[in-house]
CSV table of C-alpha atoms in Angstrom, one decimal:
chain,number,residue,atom,x,y,z
A,1,MET,CA,20.0,-48.4,22.5
A,2,SER,CA,18.8,-51.1,20.0
A,3,THR,CA,15.3,-49.7,20.2
A,4,ALA,CA,16.5,-46.2,19.2
A,5,ALA,CA,18.6,-47.7,16.3
A,6,ALA,CA,15.5,-49.7,15.1
A,7,ALA,CA,13.4,-46.6,15.3
A,8,ILE,CA,15.9,-44.6,13.2
A,9,LYS,CA,16.0,-47.5,10.6
A,10,THR,CA,12.2,-47.6,10.5
A,11,GLY,CA,12.1,-43.8,10.1
A,12,ALA,CA,14.6,-43.8,7.4
A,13,SER,CA,12.8,-46.6,5.6
A,14,ASP,CA,9.5,-44.7,5.9
A,15,ALA,CA,11.1,-41.5,4.6
A,16,LYS,CA,12.6,-43.4,1.6
A,17,ASP,CA,9.1,-44.9,0.8
A,18,ALA,CA,7.5,-41.4,1.1
A,19,VAL,CA,10.0,-39.9,-1.3
A,20,SER,CA,9.6,-42.7,-3.8
A,21,ARG,CA,5.9,-42.1,-3.8
A,22,ALA,CA,6.2,-38.3,-4.0
A,23,ILE,CA,8.5,-38.2,-7.0
A,24,PRO,CA,6.1,-39.6,-9.5
A,25,ALA,CA,3.3,-37.4,-8.1
A,26,THR,CA,5.5,-34.3,-8.4
A,27,THR,CA,6.6,-35.2,-11.9
A,28,GLN,CA,3.0,-35.7,-13.0
A,29,ALA,CA,2.0,-32.4,-11.4
A,30,VAL,CA,4.8,-30.5,-13.1
A,31,SER,CA,4.1,-32.2,-16.5
A,32,LYS,CA,0.4,-31.2,-16.2
A,33,ALA,CA,1.3,-27.6,-15.3
A,34,VAL,CA,3.7,-27.3,-18.3
A,35,TYR,CA,1.1,-28.9,-20.6
A,36,SER,CA,-1.7,-26.6,-19.4
A,37,THR,CA,0.5,-23.5,-19.7
A,38,PHE,CA,1.5,-24.1,-23.3
A,39,TYR,CA,-2.0,-25.3,-24.2
A,40,TYR,CA,-3.6,-22.1,-23.0
A,41,VAL,CA,-0.9,-19.9,-24.4
A,42,SER,CA,-1.2,-21.6,-27.8
A,43,TYR,CA,-5.0,-21.4,-27.7
A,44,GLY,CA,-4.9,-17.7,-26.9
A,45,VAL,CA,-2.5,-16.9,-29.7
A,46,VAL,CA,-4.3,-18.9,-32.3
A,47,TYR,CA,-7.8,-17.8,-31.2
A,48,THR,CA,-6.8,-14.1,-31.2
A,49,SER,CA,-5.2,-14.4,-34.6
A,50,LEU,CA,-8.2,-16.1,-36.1
A,51,PHE,CA,-10.5,-13.5,-34.5
A,52,VAL,CA,-8.4,-10.6,-36.0
A,53,LYS,CA,-8.3,-12.3,-39.4
A,54,ASN,CA,-12.0,-13.1,-39.6
A,55,TYR,CA,-13.7,-10.2,-37.8
A,56,LEU,CA,-11.7,-7.1,-38.5
A,57,PRO,CA,-11.4,-5.3,-41.8
A,58,LEU,CA,-8.0,-6.3,-43.2
A,59,GLU,CA,-7.9,-4.3,-46.4
A,60,ASN,CA,-5.2,-2.1,-45.0
A,61,PRO,CA,-1.5,-2.3,-44.1
A,62,VAL,CA,-2.2,-4.0,-40.8
A,63,GLY,CA,-4.3,-6.7,-42.5
A,64,TYR,CA,-1.7,-7.2,-45.3
A,65,GLY,CA,1.0,-7.5,-42.6
A,66,ILE,CA,-1.0,-10.1,-40.7
A,67,ALA,CA,-1.8,-12.1,-43.9
A,68,ASP,CA,1.8,-12.0,-45.1
A,69,GLY,CA,3.2,-12.9,-41.7
A,70,ALA,CA,0.7,-15.8,-41.4
A,71,ALA,CA,1.7,-17.1,-44.9
A,72,ALA,CA,5.4,-16.8,-44.1
A,73,ALA,CA,4.9,-18.7,-40.8
A,74,ALA,CA,2.9,-21.4,-42.5
A,75,GLU,CA,5.6,-21.8,-45.2
A,76,ALA,CA,8.4,-21.9,-42.6
A,77,THR,CA,6.5,-24.5,-40.5
A,78,SER,CA,5.9,-26.6,-43.6
A,79,ASP,CA,9.6,-26.4,-44.6
A,80,ARG,CA,10.7,-27.3,-41.1
A,81,LEU,CA,8.4,-30.3,-40.9
A,82,LYS,CA,9.7,-31.6,-44.2
A,83,GLY,CA,13.2,-31.6,-42.9
A,84,PRO,CA,16.5,-30.7,-44.6
A,85,GLU,CA,16.4,-30.8,-48.4
A,86,GLN,CA,18.3,-33.7,-50.0
A,87,ASP,CA,20.7,-32.6,-52.7
């Protein structure tokens, strides 16, 4: 009976060690997946926008909309990075 109890304790200890090693690896894998996802989404959006801006004729309503939208986004980003205005 004591051998079975010792085996259960050893198994529980081994399981605890395995879980403690698996958690950092899992966290790292999830972090890398999230980073990669947002990196490639951002790259795709910015690359496509720059392609459209630089290689397509933009002297039309579509081009004006893209230019105005980009300017508004840049201004909003700049304002947000500055923080709230101090009165």
